mmCIF file with all atom_site columns, C-alpha atoms in Angstrom:
data_model
loop_
_atom_site.group_PDB
_atom_site.id
_atom_site.type_symbol
_atom_site.label_atom_id
_atom_site.label_alt_id
_atom_site.label_comp_id
_atom_site.label_asym_id
_atom_site.label_entity_id
_atom_site.label_seq_id
_atom_site.pdbx_PDB_ins_code
_atom_site.Cartn_x
_atom_site.Cartn_y
_atom_site.Cartn_z
_atom_site.occupancy
_atom_site.B_iso_or_equiv
_atom_site.pdbx_formal_charge
_atom_site.auth_seq_id
_atom_site.auth_comp_id
_atom_site.auth_asym_id
_atom_site.auth_atom_id
_atom_site.pdbx_PDB_model_num
ATOM 1   C CA . UNK A 1 1   ? 132.133 112.199 195.998 1.00 48.00 ? 30  UNK A CA 1
ATOM 2   C CA . UNK A 1 2   ? 132.014 109.484 198.623 1.00 52.00 ? 31  UNK A CA 1
ATOM 3   C CA . UNK A 1 3   ? 134.422 106.675 197.926 1.00 58.00 ? 32  UNK A CA 1
ATOM 4   C CA . UNK A 1 4   ? 134.074 103.081 199.060 1.00 78.00 ? 33  UNK A CA 1
ATOM 5   C CA . UNK A 1 5   ? 137.665 102.194 198.421 1.00 86.00 ? 34  UNK A CA 1
ATOM 6   C CA . UNK A 1 6   ? 139.792 99.745  200.365 1.00 86.00 ? 35  UNK A CA 1
ATOM 7   C CA . UNK A 1 7   ? 143.471 99.018  200.395 1.00 90.00 ? 36  UNK A CA 1
ATOM 8   C CA . UNK A 1 8   ? 144.525 95.375  200.149 1.00 91.00 ? 37  UNK A CA 1
ATOM 9   C CA . UNK A 1 9   ? 144.876 93.454  203.417 1.00 92.00 ? 38  UNK A CA 1
ATOM 10  C CA . UNK A 1 10  ? 147.974 94.256  205.454 1.00 93.00 ? 39  UNK A CA 1
ATOM 11  C CA . UNK A 1 11  ? 149.053 90.605  205.562 1.00 94.00 ? 40  UNK A CA 1
ATOM 12  C CA . UNK A 1 12  ? 148.185 89.536  202.014 1.00 94.00 ? 41  UNK A CA 1
ATOM 13  C CA . UNK A 1 13  ? 150.304 87.306  199.794 1.00 96.00 ? 42  UNK A CA 1
ATOM 14  C CA . UNK A 1 14  ? 152.259 88.933  196.976 1.00 96.00 ? 43  UNK A CA 1
ATOM 15  C CA . UNK A 1 15  ? 149.691 88.363  194.195 1.00 96.00 ? 44  UNK A CA 1
ATOM 16  C CA . UNK A 1 16  ? 146.799 89.618  196.329 1.00 96.00 ? 45  UNK A CA 1
ATOM 17  C CA . UNK A 1 17  ? 148.823 92.690  197.295 1.00 97.00 ? 46  UNK A CA 1
ATOM 18  C CA . UNK A 1 18  ? 149.823 93.529  193.728 1.00 97.00 ? 47  UNK A CA 1
ATOM 19  C CA . UNK A 1 19  ? 146.338 93.090  192.273 1.00 96.00 ? 48  UNK A CA 1
ATOM 20  C CA . UNK A 1 20  ? 144.805 94.804  195.297 1.00 96.00 ? 49  UNK A CA 1
ATOM 21  C CA . UNK A 1 21  ? 146.932 97.932  194.846 1.00 97.00 ? 50  UNK A CA 1
ATOM 22  C CA . UNK A 1 22  ? 146.352 97.952  191.103 1.00 98.00 ? 51  UNK A CA 1
ATOM 23  C CA . UNK A 1 23  ? 142.594 97.544  191.537 1.00 96.00 ? 52  UNK A CA 1
ATOM 24  C CA . UNK A 1 24  ? 142.563 100.373 194.093 1.00 96.00 ? 53  UNK A CA 1
ATOM 25  C CA . UNK A 1 25  ? 144.259 102.771 191.670 1.00 96.00 ? 54  UNK A CA 1
ATOM 26  C CA . UNK A 1 26  ? 141.834 101.704 188.926 1.00 97.00 ? 55  UNK A CA 1
ATOM 27  C CA . UNK A 1 27  ? 138.912 102.377 191.259 1.00 96.00 ? 56  UNK A CA 1
ATOM 28  C CA . UNK A 1 28  ? 140.259 105.817 192.129 1.00 95.00 ? 57  UNK A CA 1
ATOM 29  C CA . UNK A 1 29  ? 140.431 106.724 188.434 1.00 97.00 ? 58  UNK A CA 1
ATOM 30  C CA . UNK A 1 30  ? 136.817 105.576 187.921 1.00 96.00 ? 59  UNK A CA 1
ATOM 31  C CA . UNK A 1 31  ? 135.726 107.366 191.105 1.00 95.00 ? 60  UNK A CA 1
ATOM 32  C CA . UNK A 1 32  ? 137.152 110.658 189.855 1.00 96.00 ? 61  UNK A CA 1
ATOM 33  C CA . UNK A 1 33  ? 134.809 110.341 186.854 1.00 97.00 ? 62  UNK A CA 1
ATOM 34  C CA . UNK A 1 34  ? 131.637 109.949 188.940 1.00 95.00 ? 63  UNK A CA 1
ATOM 35  C CA . UNK A 1 35  ? 129.058 112.680 188.446 1.00 96.00 ? 64  UNK A CA 1
ATOM 36  C CA . UNK A 1 36  ? 131.037 114.545 185.822 1.00 96.00 ? 65  UNK A CA 1
ATOM 37  C CA . UNK A 1 37  ? 129.134 115.974 182.872 1.00 97.00 ? 66  UNK A CA 1
ATOM 38  C CA . UNK A 1 38  ? 129.867 114.698 179.384 1.00 97.00 ? 67  UNK A CA 1
ATOM 39  C CA . UNK A 1 39  ? 131.032 118.169 178.402 1.00 97.00 ? 68  UNK A CA 1
ATOM 40  C CA . UNK A 1 40  ? 133.447 118.360 181.333 1.00 97.00 ? 69  UNK A CA 1
ATOM 41  C CA . UNK A 1 41  ? 134.699 114.818 180.705 1.00 98.00 ? 70  UNK A CA 1
ATOM 42  C CA . UNK A 1 42  ? 135.998 116.001 177.327 1.00 97.00 ? 71  UNK A CA 1
ATOM 43  C CA . UNK A 1 43  ? 137.067 119.504 178.368 1.00 96.00 ? 72  UNK A CA 1
ATOM 44  C CA . UNK A 1 44  ? 140.763 120.284 178.513 1.00 96.00 ? 73  UNK A CA 1
ATOM 45  C CA . UNK A 1 45  ? 141.961 122.322 181.482 1.00 95.00 ? 74  UNK A CA 1
ATOM 46  C CA . UNK A 1 46  ? 145.671 122.303 180.654 1.00 93.00 ? 75  UNK A CA 1
ATOM 47  C CA . UNK A 1 47  ? 146.501 124.441 177.609 1.00 92.00 ? 76  UNK A CA 1
ATOM 48  C CA . UNK A 1 48  ? 149.838 122.688 177.068 1.00 92.00 ? 77  UNK A CA 1
ATOM 49  C CA . UNK A 1 49  ? 148.215 119.221 177.260 1.00 93.00 ? 78  UNK A CA 1
ATOM 50  C CA . UNK A 1 50  ? 144.909 119.404 175.384 1.00 93.00 ? 79  UNK A CA 1
ATOM 51  C CA . UNK A 1 51  ? 144.346 115.640 175.390 1.00 93.00 ? 80  UNK A CA 1
ATOM 52  C CA . UNK A 1 52  ? 144.650 115.455 179.192 1.00 94.00 ? 81  UNK A CA 1
ATOM 53  C CA . UNK A 1 53  ? 140.919 115.275 179.814 1.00 97.00 ? 82  UNK A CA 1
ATOM 54  C CA . UNK A 1 54  ? 139.077 112.890 182.109 1.00 98.00 ? 83  UNK A CA 1
ATOM 55  C CA . UNK A 1 55  ? 137.900 110.984 179.034 1.00 98.00 ? 84  UNK A CA 1
ATOM 56  C CA . UNK A 1 56  ? 141.416 111.031 177.600 1.00 97.00 ? 85  UNK A CA 1
ATOM 57  C CA . UNK A 1 57  ? 142.876 109.665 180.832 1.00 98.00 ? 86  UNK A CA 1
ATOM 58  C CA . UNK A 1 58  ? 140.416 106.770 180.823 1.00 98.00 ? 87  UNK A CA 1
ATOM 59  C CA . UNK A 1 59  ? 141.131 106.004 177.167 1.00 98.00 ? 88  UNK A CA 1
ATOM 60  C CA . UNK A 1 60  ? 144.884 106.125 177.733 1.00 98.00 ? 89  UNK A CA 1
ATOM 61  C CA . UNK A 1 61  ? 144.704 103.822 180.754 1.00 98.00 ? 90  UNK A CA 1
ATOM 62  C CA . UNK A 1 62  ? 142.632 101.274 178.835 1.00 98.00 ? 91  UNK A CA 1
ATOM 63  C CA . UNK A 1 63  ? 145.386 101.079 176.235 1.00 98.00 ? 92  UNK A CA 1
ATOM 64  C CA . UNK A 1 64  ? 148.160 101.016 178.856 1.00 98.00 ? 93  UNK A CA 1
ATOM 65  C CA . UNK A 1 65  ? 146.601 97.852  180.324 1.00 98.00 ? 94  UNK A CA 1
ATOM 66  C CA . UNK A 1 66  ? 146.334 96.355  176.837 1.00 98.00 ? 95  UNK A CA 1
ATOM 67  C CA . UNK A 1 67  ? 149.929 97.284  175.983 1.00 98.00 ? 96  UNK A CA 1
ATOM 68  C CA . UNK A 1 68  ? 151.501 95.700  179.018 1.00 98.00 ? 97  UNK A CA 1
ATOM 69  C CA . UNK A 1 69  ? 149.439 92.563  179.456 1.00 98.00 ? 98  UNK A CA 1
ATOM 70  C CA . UNK A 1 70  ? 148.104 91.626  176.028 1.00 97.00 ? 99  UNK A CA 1
ATOM 71  C CA . UNK A 1 71  ? 150.927 92.903  173.821 1.00 97.00 ? 100 UNK A CA 1
ATOM 72  C CA . UNK A 1 72  ? 154.158 92.887  175.857 1.00 97.00 ? 101 UNK A CA 1
ATOM 73  C CA . UNK A 1 73  ? 153.352 90.027  178.259 1.00 98.00 ? 102 UNK A CA 1
ATOM 74  C CA . UNK A 1 74  ? 151.298 87.701  176.036 1.00 98.00 ? 103 UNK A CA 1
ATOM 75  C CA . UNK A 1 75  ? 153.008 88.676  172.806 1.00 97.00 ? 104 UNK A CA 1
ATOM 76  C CA . UNK A 1 76  ? 149.832 89.865  171.092 1.00 95.00 ? 105 UNK A CA 1
ATOM 77  C CA . UNK A 1 77  ? 149.515 92.003  168.004 1.00 92.00 ? 106 UNK A CA 1
ATOM 78  C CA . UNK A 1 78  ? 149.925 95.699  168.738 1.00 93.00 ? 107 UNK A CA 1
ATOM 79  C CA . UNK A 1 79  ? 148.130 96.835  165.562 1.00 93.00 ? 108 UNK A CA 1
ATOM 80  C CA . UNK A 1 80  ? 144.730 97.240  167.261 1.00 92.00 ? 109 UNK A CA 1
ATOM 81  C CA . UNK A 1 81  ? 146.253 99.451  169.959 1.00 96.00 ? 110 UNK A CA 1
ATOM 82  C CA . UNK A 1 82  ? 146.438 103.168 169.070 1.00 95.00 ? 111 UNK A CA 1
ATOM 83  C CA . UNK A 1 83  ? 149.468 103.588 171.338 1.00 94.00 ? 112 UNK A CA 1
ATOM 84  C CA . UNK A 1 84  ? 151.497 102.052 168.520 1.00 94.00 ? 113 UNK A CA 1
ATOM 85  C CA . UNK A 1 85  ? 150.033 104.240 165.763 1.00 91.00 ? 114 UNK A CA 1
ATOM 86  C CA . UNK A 1 86  ? 153.052 106.222 164.589 1.00 89.00 ? 115 UNK A CA 1
ATOM 87  C CA . UNK A 1 87  ? 150.922 108.386 162.286 1.00 89.00 ? 116 UNK A CA 1
ATOM 88  C CA . UNK A 1 88  ? 149.066 110.039 165.184 1.00 87.00 ? 117 UNK A CA 1
ATOM 89  C CA . UNK A 1 89  ? 150.821 111.335 168.279 1.00 89.00 ? 118 UNK A CA 1
ATOM 90  C CA . UNK A 1 90  ? 149.097 110.307 171.530 1.00 92.00 ? 119 UNK A CA 1
ATOM 91  C CA . UNK A 1 91  ? 146.394 108.415 169.624 1.00 94.00 ? 120 UNK A CA 1
ATOM 92  C CA . UNK A 1 92  ? 145.570 106.415 172.752 1.00 96.00 ? 121 UNK A CA 1
ATOM 93  C CA . UNK A 1 93  ? 144.456 109.663 174.465 1.00 96.00 ? 122 UNK A CA 1
ATOM 94  C CA . UNK A 1 94  ? 142.022 110.550 171.688 1.00 95.00 ? 123 UNK A CA 1
ATOM 95  C CA . UNK A 1 95  ? 138.409 109.684 172.419 1.00 95.00 ? 124 UNK A CA 1
ATOM 96  C CA . UNK A 1 96  ? 137.006 109.929 168.882 1.00 89.00 ? 125 UNK A CA 1
ATOM 97  C CA . UNK A 1 97  ? 133.576 111.105 170.020 1.00 91.00 ? 126 UNK A CA 1
ATOM 98  C CA . UNK A 1 98  ? 133.001 108.219 172.435 1.00 96.00 ? 127 UNK A CA 1
ATOM 99  C CA . UNK A 1 99  ? 131.132 109.066 175.606 1.00 98.00 ? 128 UNK A CA 1
ATOM 100 C CA . UNK A 1 100 ? 132.717 108.806 179.015 1.00 98.00 ? 129 UNK A CA 1
ATOM 101 C CA . UNK A 1 101 ? 130.382 105.888 179.782 1.00 98.00 ? 130 UNK A CA 1
ATOM 102 C CA . UNK A 1 102 ? 131.624 104.049 176.686 1.00 98.00 ? 131 UNK A CA 1
ATOM 103 C CA . UNK A 1 103 ? 135.250 104.732 177.578 1.00 98.00 ? 132 UNK A CA 1
ATOM 104 C CA . UNK A 1 104 ? 134.718 103.582 181.166 1.00 98.00 ? 133 UNK A CA 1
ATOM 105 C CA . UNK A 1 105 ? 133.040 100.378 179.925 1.00 98.00 ? 134 UNK A CA 1
ATOM 106 C CA . UNK A 1 106 ? 135.995 99.715  177.608 1.00 98.00 ? 135 UNK A CA 1
ATOM 107 C CA . UNK A 1 107 ? 138.405 100.368 180.479 1.00 98.00 ? 136 UNK A CA 1
ATOM 108 C CA . UNK A 1 108 ? 136.424 98.103  182.798 1.00 98.00 ? 137 UNK A CA 1
ATOM 109 C CA . UNK A 1 109 ? 136.461 95.304  180.214 1.00 98.00 ? 138 UNK A CA 1
ATOM 110 C CA . UNK A 1 110 ? 140.201 95.740  179.669 1.00 98.00 ? 139 UNK A CA 1
ATOM 111 C CA . UNK A 1 111 ? 140.874 95.627  183.419 1.00 98.00 ? 140 UNK A CA 1
ATOM 112 C CA . UNK A 1 112 ? 138.816 92.418  183.686 1.00 98.00 ? 141 UNK A CA 1
ATOM 113 C CA . UNK A 1 113 ? 140.825 90.934  180.799 1.00 98.00 ? 142 UNK A CA 1
ATOM 114 C CA . UNK A 1 114 ? 144.061 92.028  182.488 1.00 98.00 ? 143 UNK A CA 1
ATOM 115 C CA . UNK A 1 115 ? 143.021 90.325  185.716 1.00 97.00 ? 144 UNK A CA 1
ATOM 116 C CA . UNK A 1 116 ? 142.251 87.109  183.780 1.00 98.00 ? 145 UNK A CA 1
ATOM 117 C CA . UNK A 1 117 ? 145.713 87.199  182.216 1.00 98.00 ? 146 UNK A CA 1
ATOM 118 C CA . UNK A 1 118 ? 147.372 87.714  185.590 1.00 98.00 ? 147 UNK A CA 1
ATOM 119 C CA . UNK A 1 119 ? 145.319 84.963  187.246 1.00 97.00 ? 148 UNK A CA 1
ATOM 120 C CA . UNK A 1 120 ? 146.436 82.454  184.607 1.00 98.00 ? 149 UNK A CA 1
ATOM 121 C CA . UNK A 1 121 ? 150.155 83.217  184.898 1.00 98.00 ? 150 UNK A CA 1
ATOM 122 C CA . UNK A 1 122 ? 152.992 82.978  187.350 1.00 98.00 ? 151 UNK A CA 1
ATOM 123 C CA . UNK A 1 123 ? 154.457 86.231  188.641 1.00 98.00 ? 152 UNK A CA 1
ATOM 124 C CA . UNK A 1 124 ? 157.803 84.856  187.439 1.00 98.00 ? 153 UNK A CA 1
ATOM 125 C CA . UNK A 1 125 ? 156.626 84.410  183.832 1.00 98.00 ? 154 UNK A CA 1
ATOM 126 C CA . UNK A 1 126 ? 158.498 86.573  181.332 1.00 98.00 ? 155 UNK A CA 1
ATOM 127 C CA . UNK A 1 127 ? 156.888 88.646  178.594 1.00 97.00 ? 156 UNK A CA 1
ATOM 128 C CA . UNK A 1 128 ? 156.639 87.043  175.153 1.00 97.00 ? 157 UNK A CA 1
ATOM 129 C CA . UNK A 1 129 ? 156.747 89.895  172.651 1.00 95.00 ? 158 UNK A CA 1
ATOM 130 C CA . UNK A 1 130 ? 160.146 89.682  171.018 1.00 90.00 ? 159 UNK A CA 1
ATOM 131 C CA . UNK A 1 131 ? 159.893 93.197  169.591 1.00 91.00 ? 160 UNK A CA 1
ATOM 132 C CA . UNK A 1 132 ? 160.003 94.950  172.969 1.00 91.00 ? 161 UNK A CA 1
ATOM 133 C CA . UNK A 1 133 ? 162.956 95.143  175.354 1.00 94.00 ? 162 UNK A CA 1
ATOM 134 C CA . UNK A 1 134 ? 160.466 95.426  178.248 1.00 94.00 ? 163 UNK A CA 1
ATOM 135 C CA . UNK A 1 135 ? 159.152 91.956  177.447 1.00 92.00 ? 164 UNK A CA 1
ATOM 136 C CA . UNK A 1 136 ? 162.273 90.695  179.204 1.00 95.00 ? 165 UNK A CA 1
ATOM 137 C CA . UNK A 1 137 ? 160.604 91.652  182.487 1.00 97.00 ? 166 UNK A CA 1
ATOM 138 C CA . UNK A 1 138 ? 158.572 89.224  184.526 1.00 98.00 ? 167 UNK A CA 1
ATOM 139 C CA . UNK A 1 139 ? 154.873 89.653  185.256 1.00 98.00 ? 168 UNK A CA 1
ATOM 140 C CA . UNK A 1 140 ? 155.660 90.922  188.777 1.00 98.00 ? 169 UNK A CA 1
ATOM 141 C CA . UNK A 1 141 ? 157.693 93.823  187.319 1.00 98.00 ? 170 UNK A CA 1
ATOM 142 C CA . UNK A 1 142 ? 154.929 94.605  184.819 1.00 98.00 ? 171 UNK A CA 1
ATOM 143 C CA . UNK A 1 143 ? 152.292 94.700  187.567 1.00 98.00 ? 172 UNK A CA 1
ATOM 144 C CA . UNK A 1 144 ? 154.432 97.028  189.669 1.00 98.00 ? 173 UNK A CA 1
ATOM 145 C CA . UNK A 1 145 ? 154.806 99.251  186.619 1.00 98.00 ? 174 UNK A CA 1
ATOM 146 C CA . UNK A 1 146 ? 151.009 99.193  186.055 1.00 98.00 ? 175 UNK A CA 1
ATOM 147 C CA . UNK A 1 147 ? 150.461 100.212 189.684 1.00 98.00 ? 176 UNK A CA 1
ATOM 148 C CA . UNK A 1 148 ? 152.895 103.116 189.204 1.00 98.00 ? 177 UNK A CA 1
ATOM 149 C CA . UNK A 1 149 ? 151.368 104.191 185.886 1.00 98.00 ? 178 UNK A CA 1
ATOM 150 C CA . UNK A 1 150 ? 147.773 103.909 187.095 1.00 98.00 ? 179 UNK A CA 1
ATOM 151 C CA . UNK A 1 151 ? 148.561 105.728 190.344 1.00 97.00 ? 180 UNK A CA 1
ATOM 152 C CA . UNK A 1 152 ? 150.308 108.505 188.432 1.00 97.00 ? 181 UNK A CA 1
ATOM 153 C CA . UNK A 1 153 ? 147.317 109.027 186.169 1.00 97.00 ? 182 UNK A CA 1
ATOM 154 C CA . UNK A 1 154 ? 144.852 108.737 189.051 1.00 96.00 ? 183 UNK A CA 1
ATOM 155 C CA . UNK A 1 155 ? 146.754 111.699 190.507 1.00 96.00 ? 184 UNK A CA 1
ATOM 156 C CA . UNK A 1 156 ? 146.344 113.543 187.231 1.00 96.00 ? 185 UNK A CA 1
ATOM 157 C CA . UNK A 1 157 ? 142.614 112.806 187.441 1.00 97.00 ? 186 UNK A CA 1
ATOM 158 C CA . UNK A 1 158 ? 142.584 114.390 190.934 1.00 95.00 ? 187 UNK A CA 1
ATOM 159 C CA . UNK A 1 159 ? 143.973 117.608 189.515 1.00 95.00 ? 188 UNK A CA 1
ATOM 160 C CA . UNK A 1 160 ? 141.892 117.635 186.325 1.00 97.00 ? 189 UNK A CA 1
ATOM 161 C CA . UNK A 1 161 ? 138.687 117.039 188.291 1.00 97.00 ? 190 UNK A CA 1
ATOM 162 C CA . UNK A 1 162 ? 139.453 119.829 190.736 1.00 96.00 ? 191 UNK A CA 1
ATOM 163 C CA . UNK A 1 163 ? 140.209 122.216 187.894 1.00 96.00 ? 192 UNK A CA 1
ATOM 164 C CA . UNK A 1 164 ? 136.975 121.239 186.115 1.00 96.00 ? 193 UNK A CA 1
ATOM 165 C CA . UNK A 1 165 ? 134.470 121.677 188.928 1.00 94.00 ? 194 UNK A CA 1
ATOM 166 C CA . UNK A 1 166 ? 136.293 122.100 192.219 1.00 94.00 ? 195 UNK A CA 1
ATOM 167 C CA . UNK A 1 167 ? 135.542 118.548 193.357 1.00 92.00 ? 196 UNK A CA 1
ATOM 168 C CA . UNK A 1 168 ? 138.230 117.197 195.650 1.00 89.00 ? 197 UNK A CA 1
ATOM 169 C CA . UNK A 1 169 ? 138.568 114.078 197.674 1.00 82.00 ? 198 UNK A CA 1
ATOM 170 C CA . UNK A 1 170 ? 140.864 111.403 198.867 1.00 74.00 ? 199 UNK A CA 1
ATOM 171 C CA . UNK A 1 171 ? 139.636 108.345 200.659 1.00 64.00 ? 200 UNK A CA 1
#
């Protein structure tokens, strides 16, 4: 795996820095999926966390982006997001037979939508969903949280990938 990943500029403005770090973590997650077989993408390597697969990580991160920017920030309807499905634990990690390529395309589209939302808003804008305490945060806080969450799961992808096929790498 040969990455072509870049950190944001050292002297960037706040918005460029935040989106730059978030995009980098997103790219790392996608990079960890490169060259993986479909079977391995859906194979669990952690007995105590059977949904922690490469495909599951990608699915989860798609819905994390949706949760924070479309639901909590914009005040959208959470019903289409499996994260809010109380009848199925960890529903956002379930891949329902979708291929890794399909999941990556959905994630890519969600990240593009997230970037559109961020571009149209002020970092000082507050979330709009009245049903969530976290909506009291501003967009800046939500982006920092997305960087943390995406980076955390990119680290999980490092470990899962190494356990699957021995592939390691950091840029």
